Short mmCIF file of C-alpha atoms in Angstrom, two decimals:
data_model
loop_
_atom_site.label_atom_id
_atom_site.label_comp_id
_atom_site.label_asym_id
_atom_site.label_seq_id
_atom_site.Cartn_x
_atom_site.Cartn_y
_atom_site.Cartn_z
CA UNK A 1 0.00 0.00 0.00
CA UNK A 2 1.35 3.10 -0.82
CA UNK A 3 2.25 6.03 1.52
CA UNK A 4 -1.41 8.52 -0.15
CA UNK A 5 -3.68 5.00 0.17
CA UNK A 6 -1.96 4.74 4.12
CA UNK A 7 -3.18 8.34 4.85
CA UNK A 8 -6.59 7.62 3.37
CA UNK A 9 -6.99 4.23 5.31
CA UNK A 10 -5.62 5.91 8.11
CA UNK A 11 -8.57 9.18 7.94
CA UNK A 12 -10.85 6.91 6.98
CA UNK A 13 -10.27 4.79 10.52
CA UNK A 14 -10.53 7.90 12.18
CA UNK A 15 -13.78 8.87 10.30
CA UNK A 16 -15.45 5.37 11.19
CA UNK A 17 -14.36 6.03 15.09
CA UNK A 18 -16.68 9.36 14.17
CA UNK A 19 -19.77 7.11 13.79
CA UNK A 20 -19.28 4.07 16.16
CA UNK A 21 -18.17 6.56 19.38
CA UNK A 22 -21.20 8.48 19.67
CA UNK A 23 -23.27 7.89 23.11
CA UNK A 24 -27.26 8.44 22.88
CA UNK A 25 -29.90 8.99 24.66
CA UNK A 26 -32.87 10.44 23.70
CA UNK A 27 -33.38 13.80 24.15
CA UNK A 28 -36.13 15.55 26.24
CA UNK A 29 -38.19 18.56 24.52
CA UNK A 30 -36.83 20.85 26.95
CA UNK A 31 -33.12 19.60 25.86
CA UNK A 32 -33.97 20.62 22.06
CA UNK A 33 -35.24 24.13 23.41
CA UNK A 34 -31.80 24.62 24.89
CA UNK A 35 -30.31 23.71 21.09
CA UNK A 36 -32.39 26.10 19.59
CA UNK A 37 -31.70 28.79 22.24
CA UNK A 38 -27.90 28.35 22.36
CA UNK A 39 -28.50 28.79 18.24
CA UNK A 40 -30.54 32.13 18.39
CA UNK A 41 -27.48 34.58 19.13
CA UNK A 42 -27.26 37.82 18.04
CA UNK A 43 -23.90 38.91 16.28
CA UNK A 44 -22.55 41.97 15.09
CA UNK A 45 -20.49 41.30 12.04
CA UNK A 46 -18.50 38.23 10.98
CA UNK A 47 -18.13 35.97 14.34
CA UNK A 48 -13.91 35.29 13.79
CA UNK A 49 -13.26 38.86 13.34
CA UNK A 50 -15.88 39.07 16.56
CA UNK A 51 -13.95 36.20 18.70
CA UNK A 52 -10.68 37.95 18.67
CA UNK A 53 -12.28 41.13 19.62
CA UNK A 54 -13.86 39.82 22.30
CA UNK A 55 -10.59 38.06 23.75
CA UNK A 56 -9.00 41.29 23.07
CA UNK A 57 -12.14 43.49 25.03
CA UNK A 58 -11.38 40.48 28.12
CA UNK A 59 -7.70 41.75 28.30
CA UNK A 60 -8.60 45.46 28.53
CA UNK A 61 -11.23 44.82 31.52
CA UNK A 62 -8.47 43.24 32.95
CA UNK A 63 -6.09 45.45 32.44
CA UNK A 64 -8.34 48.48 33.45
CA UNK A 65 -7.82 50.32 30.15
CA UNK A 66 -7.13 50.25 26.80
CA UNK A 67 -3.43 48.21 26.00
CA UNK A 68 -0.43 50.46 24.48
CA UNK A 69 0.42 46.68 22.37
CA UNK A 70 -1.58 43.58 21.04
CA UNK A 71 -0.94 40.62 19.97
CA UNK A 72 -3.62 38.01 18.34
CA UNK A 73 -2.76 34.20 17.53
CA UNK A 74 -5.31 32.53 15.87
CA UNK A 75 -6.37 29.09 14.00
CA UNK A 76 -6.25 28.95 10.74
CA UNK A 77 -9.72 28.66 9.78
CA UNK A 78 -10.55 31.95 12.09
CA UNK A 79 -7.51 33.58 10.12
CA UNK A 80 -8.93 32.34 6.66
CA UNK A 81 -12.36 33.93 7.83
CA UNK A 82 -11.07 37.16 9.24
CA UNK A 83 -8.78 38.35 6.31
CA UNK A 84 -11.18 40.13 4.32
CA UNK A 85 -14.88 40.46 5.66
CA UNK A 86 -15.70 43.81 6.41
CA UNK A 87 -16.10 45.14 10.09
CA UNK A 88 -19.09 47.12 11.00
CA UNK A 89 -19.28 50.88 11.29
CA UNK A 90 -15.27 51.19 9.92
CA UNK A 91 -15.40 50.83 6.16
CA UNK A 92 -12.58 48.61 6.74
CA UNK A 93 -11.61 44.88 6.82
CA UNK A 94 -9.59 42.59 8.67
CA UNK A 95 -8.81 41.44 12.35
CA UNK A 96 -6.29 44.43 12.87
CA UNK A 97 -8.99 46.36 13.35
CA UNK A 98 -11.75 44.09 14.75
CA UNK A 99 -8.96 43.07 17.44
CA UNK A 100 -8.02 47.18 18.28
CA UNK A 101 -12.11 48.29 18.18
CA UNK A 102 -12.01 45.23 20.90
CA UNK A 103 -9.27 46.47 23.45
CA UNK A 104 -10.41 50.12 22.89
CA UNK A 105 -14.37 49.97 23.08
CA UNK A 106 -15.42 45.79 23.11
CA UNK A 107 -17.58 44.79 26.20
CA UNK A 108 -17.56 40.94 26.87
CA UNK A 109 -20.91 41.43 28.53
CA UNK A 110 -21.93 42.09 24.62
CA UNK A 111 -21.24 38.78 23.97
CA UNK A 112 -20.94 38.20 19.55
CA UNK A 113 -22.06 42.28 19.69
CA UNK A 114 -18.84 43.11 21.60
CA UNK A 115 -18.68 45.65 18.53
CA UNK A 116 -21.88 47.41 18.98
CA UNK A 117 -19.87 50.77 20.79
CA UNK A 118 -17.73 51.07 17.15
CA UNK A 119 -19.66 54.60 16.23
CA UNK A 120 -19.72 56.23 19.62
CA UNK A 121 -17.89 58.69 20.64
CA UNK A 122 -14.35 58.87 19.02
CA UNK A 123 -13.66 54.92 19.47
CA UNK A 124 -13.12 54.10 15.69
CA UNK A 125 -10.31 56.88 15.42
CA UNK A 126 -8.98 55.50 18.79
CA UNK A 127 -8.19 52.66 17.09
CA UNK A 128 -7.06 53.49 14.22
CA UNK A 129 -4.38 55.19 15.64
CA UNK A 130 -3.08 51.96 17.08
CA UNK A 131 -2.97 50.37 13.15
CA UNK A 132 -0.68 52.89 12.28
CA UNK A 133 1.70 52.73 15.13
CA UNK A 134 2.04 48.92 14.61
CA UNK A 135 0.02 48.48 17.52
CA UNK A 136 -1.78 45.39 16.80
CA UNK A 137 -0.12 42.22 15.34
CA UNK A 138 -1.79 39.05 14.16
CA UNK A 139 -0.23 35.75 13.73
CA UNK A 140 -1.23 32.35 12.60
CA UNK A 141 -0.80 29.70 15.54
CA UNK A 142 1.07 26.63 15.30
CA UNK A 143 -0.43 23.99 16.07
CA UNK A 144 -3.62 25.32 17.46
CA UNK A 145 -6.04 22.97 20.20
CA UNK A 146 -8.97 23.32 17.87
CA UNK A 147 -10.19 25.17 14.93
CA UNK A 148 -11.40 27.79 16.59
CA UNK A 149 -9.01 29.20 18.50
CA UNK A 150 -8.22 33.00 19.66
CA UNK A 151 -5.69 34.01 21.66
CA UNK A 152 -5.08 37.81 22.78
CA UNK A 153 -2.08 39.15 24.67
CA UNK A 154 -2.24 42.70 25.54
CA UNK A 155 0.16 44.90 27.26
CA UNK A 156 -0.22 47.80 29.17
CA UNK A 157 2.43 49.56 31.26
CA UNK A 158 3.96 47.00 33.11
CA UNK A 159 0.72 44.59 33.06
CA UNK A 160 0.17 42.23 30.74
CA UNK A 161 -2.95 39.76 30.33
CA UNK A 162 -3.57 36.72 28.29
CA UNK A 163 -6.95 35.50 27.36
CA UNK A 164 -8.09 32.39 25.28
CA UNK A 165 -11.12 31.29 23.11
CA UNK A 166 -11.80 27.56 22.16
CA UNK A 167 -14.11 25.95 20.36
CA UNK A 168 -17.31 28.08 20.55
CA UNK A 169 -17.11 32.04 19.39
CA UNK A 170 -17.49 33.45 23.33
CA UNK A 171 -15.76 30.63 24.75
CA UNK A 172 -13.34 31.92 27.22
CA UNK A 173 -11.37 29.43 28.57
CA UNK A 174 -8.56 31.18 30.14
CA UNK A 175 -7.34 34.59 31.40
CA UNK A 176 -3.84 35.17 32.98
CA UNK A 177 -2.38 38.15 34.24
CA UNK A 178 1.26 38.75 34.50
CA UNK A 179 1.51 35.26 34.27
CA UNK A 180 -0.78 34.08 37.15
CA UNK A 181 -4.00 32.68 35.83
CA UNK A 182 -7.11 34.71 37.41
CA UNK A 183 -10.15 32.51 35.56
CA UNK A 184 -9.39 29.28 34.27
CA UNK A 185 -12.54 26.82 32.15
CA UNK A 186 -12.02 23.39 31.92
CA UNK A 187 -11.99 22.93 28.27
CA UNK A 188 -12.38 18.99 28.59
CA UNK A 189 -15.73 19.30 29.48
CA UNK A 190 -16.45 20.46 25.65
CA UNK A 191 -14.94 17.23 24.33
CA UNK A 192 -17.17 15.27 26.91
CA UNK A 193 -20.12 16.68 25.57
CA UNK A 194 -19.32 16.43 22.24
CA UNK A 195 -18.91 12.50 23.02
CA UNK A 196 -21.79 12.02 24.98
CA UNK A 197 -25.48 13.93 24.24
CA UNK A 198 -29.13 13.74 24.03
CA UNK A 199 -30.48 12.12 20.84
CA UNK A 200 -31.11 14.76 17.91
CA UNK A 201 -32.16 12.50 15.00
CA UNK A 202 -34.30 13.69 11.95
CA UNK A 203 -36.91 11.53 12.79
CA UNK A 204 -36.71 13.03 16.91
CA UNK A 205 -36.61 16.46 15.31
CA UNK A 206 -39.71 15.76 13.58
CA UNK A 207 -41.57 14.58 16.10
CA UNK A 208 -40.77 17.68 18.50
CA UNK A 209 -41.47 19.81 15.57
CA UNK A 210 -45.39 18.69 15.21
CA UNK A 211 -45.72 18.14 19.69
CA UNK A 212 -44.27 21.16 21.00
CA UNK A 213 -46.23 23.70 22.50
CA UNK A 214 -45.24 26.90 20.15
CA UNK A 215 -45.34 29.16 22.22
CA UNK A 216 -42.06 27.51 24.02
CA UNK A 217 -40.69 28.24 20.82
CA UNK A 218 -42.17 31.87 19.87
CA UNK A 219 -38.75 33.23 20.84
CA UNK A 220 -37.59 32.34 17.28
CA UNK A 221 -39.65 34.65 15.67
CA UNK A 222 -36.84 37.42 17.40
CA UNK A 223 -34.72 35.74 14.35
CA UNK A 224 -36.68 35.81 11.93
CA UNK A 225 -37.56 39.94 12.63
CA UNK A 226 -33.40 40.47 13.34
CA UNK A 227 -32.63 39.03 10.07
CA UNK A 228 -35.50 40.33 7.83
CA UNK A 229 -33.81 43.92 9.38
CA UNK A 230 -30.53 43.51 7.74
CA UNK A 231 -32.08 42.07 4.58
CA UNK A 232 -34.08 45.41 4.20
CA UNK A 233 -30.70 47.36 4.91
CA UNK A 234 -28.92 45.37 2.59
CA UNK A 235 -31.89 46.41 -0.30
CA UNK A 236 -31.83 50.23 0.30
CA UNK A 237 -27.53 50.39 0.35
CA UNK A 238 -24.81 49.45 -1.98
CA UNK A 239 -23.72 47.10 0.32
CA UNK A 240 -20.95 44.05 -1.15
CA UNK A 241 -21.65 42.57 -4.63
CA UNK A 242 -25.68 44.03 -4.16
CA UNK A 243 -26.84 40.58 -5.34
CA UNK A 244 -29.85 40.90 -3.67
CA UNK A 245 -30.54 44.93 -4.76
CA UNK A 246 -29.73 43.61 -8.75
CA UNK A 247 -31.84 40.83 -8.60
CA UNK A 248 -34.95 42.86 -7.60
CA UNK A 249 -34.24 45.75 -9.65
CA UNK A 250 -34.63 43.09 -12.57
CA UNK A 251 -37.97 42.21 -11.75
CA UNK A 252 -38.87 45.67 -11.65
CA UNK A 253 -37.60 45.82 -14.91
CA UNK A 254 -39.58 42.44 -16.06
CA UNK A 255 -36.19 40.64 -16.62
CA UNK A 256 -36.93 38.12 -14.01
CA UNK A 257 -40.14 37.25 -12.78
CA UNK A 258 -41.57 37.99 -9.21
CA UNK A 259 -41.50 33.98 -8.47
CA UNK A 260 -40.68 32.17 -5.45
CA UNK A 261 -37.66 31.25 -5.89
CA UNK A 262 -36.18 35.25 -6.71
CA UNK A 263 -37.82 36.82 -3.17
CA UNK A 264 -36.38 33.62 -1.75
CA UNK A 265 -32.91 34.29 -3.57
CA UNK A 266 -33.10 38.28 -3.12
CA UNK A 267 -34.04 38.03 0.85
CA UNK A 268 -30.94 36.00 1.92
CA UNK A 269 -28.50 37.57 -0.56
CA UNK A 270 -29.96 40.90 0.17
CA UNK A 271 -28.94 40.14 4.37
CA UNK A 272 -25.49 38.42 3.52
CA UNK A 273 -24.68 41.68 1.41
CA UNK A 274 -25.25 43.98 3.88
CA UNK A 275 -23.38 42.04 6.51
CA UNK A 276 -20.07 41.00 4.77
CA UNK A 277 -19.42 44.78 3.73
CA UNK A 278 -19.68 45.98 7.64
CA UNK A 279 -23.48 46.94 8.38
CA UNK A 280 -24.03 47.82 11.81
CA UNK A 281 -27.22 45.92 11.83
CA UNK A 282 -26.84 42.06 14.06
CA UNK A 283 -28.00 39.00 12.72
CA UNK A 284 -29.61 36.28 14.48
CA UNK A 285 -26.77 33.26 14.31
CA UNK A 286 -26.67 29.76 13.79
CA UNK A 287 -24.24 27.38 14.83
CA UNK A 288 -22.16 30.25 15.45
CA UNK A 289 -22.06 31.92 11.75
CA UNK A 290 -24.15 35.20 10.76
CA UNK A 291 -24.41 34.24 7.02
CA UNK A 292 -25.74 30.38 8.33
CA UNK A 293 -28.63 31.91 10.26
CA UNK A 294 -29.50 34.10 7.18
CA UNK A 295 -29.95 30.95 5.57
CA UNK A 296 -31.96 29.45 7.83
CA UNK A 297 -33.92 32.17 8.75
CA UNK A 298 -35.06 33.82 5.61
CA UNK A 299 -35.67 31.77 2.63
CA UNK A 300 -38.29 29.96 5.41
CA UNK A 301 -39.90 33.30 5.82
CA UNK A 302 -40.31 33.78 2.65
CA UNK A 303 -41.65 30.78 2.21
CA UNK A 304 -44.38 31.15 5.08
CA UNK A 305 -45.20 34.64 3.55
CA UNK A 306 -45.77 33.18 -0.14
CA UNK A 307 -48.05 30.20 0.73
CA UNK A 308 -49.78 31.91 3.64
CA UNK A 309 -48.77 29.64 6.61
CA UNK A 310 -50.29 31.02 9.84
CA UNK A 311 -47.84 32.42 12.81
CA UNK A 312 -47.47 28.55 14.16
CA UNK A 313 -46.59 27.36 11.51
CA UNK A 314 -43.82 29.76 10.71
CA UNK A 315 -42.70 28.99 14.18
CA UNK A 316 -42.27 25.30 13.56
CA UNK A 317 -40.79 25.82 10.35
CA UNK A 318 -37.96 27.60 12.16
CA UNK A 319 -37.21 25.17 14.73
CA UNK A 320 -36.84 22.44 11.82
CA UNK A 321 -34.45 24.51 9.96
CA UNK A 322 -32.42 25.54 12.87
CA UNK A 323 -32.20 22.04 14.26
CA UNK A 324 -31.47 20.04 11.16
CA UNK A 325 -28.58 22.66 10.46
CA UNK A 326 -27.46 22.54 14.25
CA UNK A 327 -27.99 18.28 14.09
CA UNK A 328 -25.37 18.09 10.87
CA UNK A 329 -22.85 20.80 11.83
CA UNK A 330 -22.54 18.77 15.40
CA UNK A 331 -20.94 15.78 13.30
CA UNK A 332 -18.54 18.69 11.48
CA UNK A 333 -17.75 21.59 13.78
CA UNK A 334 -18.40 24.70 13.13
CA UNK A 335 -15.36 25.85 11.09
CA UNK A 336 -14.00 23.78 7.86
CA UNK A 337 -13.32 23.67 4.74
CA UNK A 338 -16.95 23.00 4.07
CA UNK A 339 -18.71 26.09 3.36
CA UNK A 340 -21.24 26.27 6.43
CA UNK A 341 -24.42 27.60 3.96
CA UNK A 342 -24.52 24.13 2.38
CA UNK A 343 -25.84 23.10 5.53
CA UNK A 344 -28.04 25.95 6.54
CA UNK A 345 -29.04 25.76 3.29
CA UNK A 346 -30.38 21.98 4.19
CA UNK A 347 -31.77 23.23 6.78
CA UNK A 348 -34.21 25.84 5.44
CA UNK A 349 -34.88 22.86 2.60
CA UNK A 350 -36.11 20.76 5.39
CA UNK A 351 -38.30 23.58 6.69
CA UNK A 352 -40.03 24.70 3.19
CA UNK A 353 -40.63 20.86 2.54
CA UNK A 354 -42.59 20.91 6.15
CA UNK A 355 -44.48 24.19 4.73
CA UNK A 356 -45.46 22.83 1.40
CA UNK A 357 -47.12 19.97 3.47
CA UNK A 358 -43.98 17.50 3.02
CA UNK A 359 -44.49 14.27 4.66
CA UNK A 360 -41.34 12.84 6.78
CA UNK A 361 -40.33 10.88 4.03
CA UNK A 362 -39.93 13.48 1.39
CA UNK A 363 -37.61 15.71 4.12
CA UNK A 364 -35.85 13.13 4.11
CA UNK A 365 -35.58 13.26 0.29
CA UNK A 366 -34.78 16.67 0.74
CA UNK A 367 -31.97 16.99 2.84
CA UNK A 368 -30.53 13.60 0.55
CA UNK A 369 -30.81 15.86 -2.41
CA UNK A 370 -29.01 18.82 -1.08
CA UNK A 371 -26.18 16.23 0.23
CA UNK A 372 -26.09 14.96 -3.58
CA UNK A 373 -25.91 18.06 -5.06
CA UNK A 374 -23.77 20.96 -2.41
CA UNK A 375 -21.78 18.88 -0.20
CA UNK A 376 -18.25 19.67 -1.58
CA UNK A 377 -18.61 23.52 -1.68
CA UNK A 378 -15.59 24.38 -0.01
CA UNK A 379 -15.04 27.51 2.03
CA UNK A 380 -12.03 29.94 1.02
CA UNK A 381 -12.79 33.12 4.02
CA UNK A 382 -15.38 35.44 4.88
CA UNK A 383 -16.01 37.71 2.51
CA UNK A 384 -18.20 39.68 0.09
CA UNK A 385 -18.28 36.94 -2.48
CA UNK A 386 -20.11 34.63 0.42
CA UNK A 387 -23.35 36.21 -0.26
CA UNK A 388 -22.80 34.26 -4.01
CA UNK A 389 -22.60 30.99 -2.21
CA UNK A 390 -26.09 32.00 0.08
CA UNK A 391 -27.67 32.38 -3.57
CA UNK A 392 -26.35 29.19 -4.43
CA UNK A 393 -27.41 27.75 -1.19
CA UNK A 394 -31.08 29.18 -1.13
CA UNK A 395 -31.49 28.56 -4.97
CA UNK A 396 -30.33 25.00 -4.21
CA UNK A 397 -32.69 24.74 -1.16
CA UNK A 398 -35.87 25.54 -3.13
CA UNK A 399 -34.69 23.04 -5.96
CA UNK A 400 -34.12 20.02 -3.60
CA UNK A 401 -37.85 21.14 -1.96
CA UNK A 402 -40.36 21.17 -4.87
CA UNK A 403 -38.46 17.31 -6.37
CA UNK A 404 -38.97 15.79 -3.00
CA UNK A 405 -42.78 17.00 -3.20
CA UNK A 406 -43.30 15.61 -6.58
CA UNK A 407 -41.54 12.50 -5.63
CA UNK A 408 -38.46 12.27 -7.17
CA UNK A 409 -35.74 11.71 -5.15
CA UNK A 410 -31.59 10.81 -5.58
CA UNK A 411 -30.55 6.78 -5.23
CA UNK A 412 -28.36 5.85 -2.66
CA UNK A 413 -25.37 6.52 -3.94
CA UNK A 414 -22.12 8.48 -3.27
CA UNK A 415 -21.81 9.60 0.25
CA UNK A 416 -25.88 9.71 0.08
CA UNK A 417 -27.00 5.81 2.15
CA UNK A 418 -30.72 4.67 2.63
CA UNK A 419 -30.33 5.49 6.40
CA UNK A 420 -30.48 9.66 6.82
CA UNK A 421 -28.22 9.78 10.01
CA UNK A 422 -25.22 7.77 8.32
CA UNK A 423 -25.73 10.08 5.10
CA UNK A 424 -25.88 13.33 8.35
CA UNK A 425 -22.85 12.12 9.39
CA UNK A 426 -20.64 10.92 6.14
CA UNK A 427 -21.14 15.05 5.45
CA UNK A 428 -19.57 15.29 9.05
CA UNK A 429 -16.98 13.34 7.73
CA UNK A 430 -16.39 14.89 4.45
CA UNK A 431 -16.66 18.34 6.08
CA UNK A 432 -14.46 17.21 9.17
CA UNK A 433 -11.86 14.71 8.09
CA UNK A 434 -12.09 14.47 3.95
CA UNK A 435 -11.22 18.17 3.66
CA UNK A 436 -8.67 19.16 5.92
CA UNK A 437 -5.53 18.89 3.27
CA UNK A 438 -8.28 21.03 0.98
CA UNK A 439 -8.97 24.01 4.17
CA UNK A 440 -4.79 24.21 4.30
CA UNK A 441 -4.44 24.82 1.03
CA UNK A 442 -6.70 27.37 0.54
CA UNK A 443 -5.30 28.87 3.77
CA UNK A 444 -1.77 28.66 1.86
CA UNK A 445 -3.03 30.56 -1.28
CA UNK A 446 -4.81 33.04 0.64
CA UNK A 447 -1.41 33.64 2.75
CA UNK A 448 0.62 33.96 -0.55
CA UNK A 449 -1.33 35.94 -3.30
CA UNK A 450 1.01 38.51 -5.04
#
């Protein structure tokens, strides 16, 4: 066997440990309200950019001012995403400045909105300044614990603090100060739970999405408002590639036609234009991405508004979509090479299929369709151009819906298998395993363009 067929038997042992080492039980409905609460977080611009601002807004509460030096290590996924999505209310891009806006104005009790002080007072200037005294420096790190890492070190007369993020956006795990350790997580607990949970199957999912009293799950409609905010924004400005803004100004013009599938297309792209180029407007998350909870959130709207679904059944809607996006991305993580929208995007398929009257069997179909036809859509940064891949997403979404309601669905082939959690979890692999020599190269051409 030669040494590439090793490394593939060797990932693909790893990949099968992925599948046998998972401990059930089944989960409770309030266990699947905590899911969908821990996924309905507001953020303020791109959530990498947003991590190392908030490790860097940790280090200035500690410190009891704003630092005179910084210095950022990151993973290289939150590098990939950070180089060049805009920040809101600076015109600008980049963690330089996400990570100075979070020493000089960032409040941790903001949580992903640490960035929601940028336009008072003279903050932005503040920290410009500290770009153009070199400041603020930003470095990949070596072998990083996890794909999501941040680390900030700031300095400030003779005081210097230390503070970590792992594995979830706001997840502090450690702050030092002149080297003595003054809060310290245990980080183990993560993997634990990663290892061990309560059941979230399709066919569970289901189930809670027809039983559950909706108004334990009205809170979602806070989502679905957030989001439909930005996508106005994103219609009235020039915001990014203004996919969304051209799109509709063609059916005004009777190039397109005032379908479905464009106000599905033109809602989401509208929202992921506005916040890639910096609007100061939050989005209501999933799974820890801005852009993913566009895609769940909108195109379901949409949906609800076009075929007249009642207030309930919106609701329900959105707890499908949210937890069939947050049941896949547990089997990947939430940064990869995998662009994330391929899963919202299955998501908010699941959901319109439940809106068009879908029966269990043709989600099913659904979410094997989009697996046939997305999975493989890699993810090269945050940036403008990701609002293209929430059209492709949406457009795809809608697609995979209205053949699963005719009855046509894809055979069982590929990484698609008659069972839907082995299919769930071979994109887990794909995403999680299959890709990694694909998410370092792209890191490596995005580190060396002339």
């Amino acid at each position: 066997m030669g040494v590439r067929w090793r490394g593939i038997a060797k990932s693909y042992k790893f990949a099968s440990s992925i599948k046998n080492k998972i401990i059930m039980c089944q989960a409770t409905d309030q266990q699947i309200i905590e899911i969908l609460k821990m996924e309905a977080i507001p953020a303020l611009g791109c959530t990498e950019p947003v991590a190392c601002a908030l490790a860097c807004a940790r280090c200035k509460e500690e410190l009891g001012g704003v630092p005179e030096k910084i210095e950022v290590y990151v993973s290289g996924n939150i590098y990939k995403n950070g180089m060049g999505v805009g920040i809101p209310g600076t015109g600008m891009v980049g963690l330089p400045i996400a990570a100075a806006l979070g020493a000089v104005c960032g409040k941790t009790e903001y949580g992903l909105e640490v960035l929601k002080e940028v336009s008072v007072g003279d903050n932005l200037q503040v920290a410009k300044l500290m770009l153009e005294r070199n400041a603020v420096k930003i470095s990949l790190k070596e072998n990083a614990s996890d794909k999501l890492y941040a680390e900030a070190i700031c300095y400030k007369g003779n005081d210097t603090v230390k503070t970590v993020i792992v594995h979830g956006h706001t997840n502090i795990v450690s702050v030092e100060k002149n080297g003595e350790t003054i809060y310290s997580k245990d980080n183990a607990s993560v993997s634990a739970e990663k290892n061990e949970r309560a059941e979230l199957s399709l066919a569970r999912i289901w189930d809670f999405v027809h039983n559950i009293d909706v108004e334990k799950i009205v809170f979602l409609l806070e989502g679905a408002e957030m989001n439909k905010a930005i996508s106005d924004e994103g219609l009235k400005g020039e915001y990014g590639l203004q996919i969304g803004r051209t799109l509709k100004e063609n059916i005004e013009k009777g190039v397109l036609d005032n379908d479905f599938l464009n106000n599905v297309l033109i809602r989401a792209t509208a929202a992921s234009d506005a916040r890639m180029d910096g609007c100061e407007k939050p989005v209501m998350t999933n799974s820890g991405s801005g852009n993913q909870g566009i895609t769940v959130y909108l195109p379901v709207v949409v949906a609800a508004e076009r075929f007249g679904c009642s207030r309930e059944q919106l609701v329900r809607a959105l707890a499908m979509s949210n937890l069939v996006a947050a049941h896949i991305h547990y089997y990947m993580g939430h940064l990869s090479a995998l662009c994330g929208i391929t899963i919202a995007a299955t998501g908010a398929a699941s959901a319109i299929t439940y809106l068009m009257g879908g029966t269990y069997e043709q989600v099913v179909n659904t979410i094997k369709t989009m697996c046939s036809n997305l999975t493989g859509m890699m993810c090269d940064g945050a940036k403008q151009g990701c609002a293209l891949k929430v059209y492709s997403g949406t457009s795809a979404a809608v697609q995979a819906t209205l053949l699963s309601i005719k009855g046509i669905k894809t055979r069982n082939d590929g990484i698609v298998e008659e069972n839907i959690e082995k299919t769930i979890r071979n994109v887990g692999i794909v995403g999680s395993v299959g890709m990694e020599q694909t998410d370092r190269t792209i890191l490596d051409i995005m580190c060396h363009k002339e």
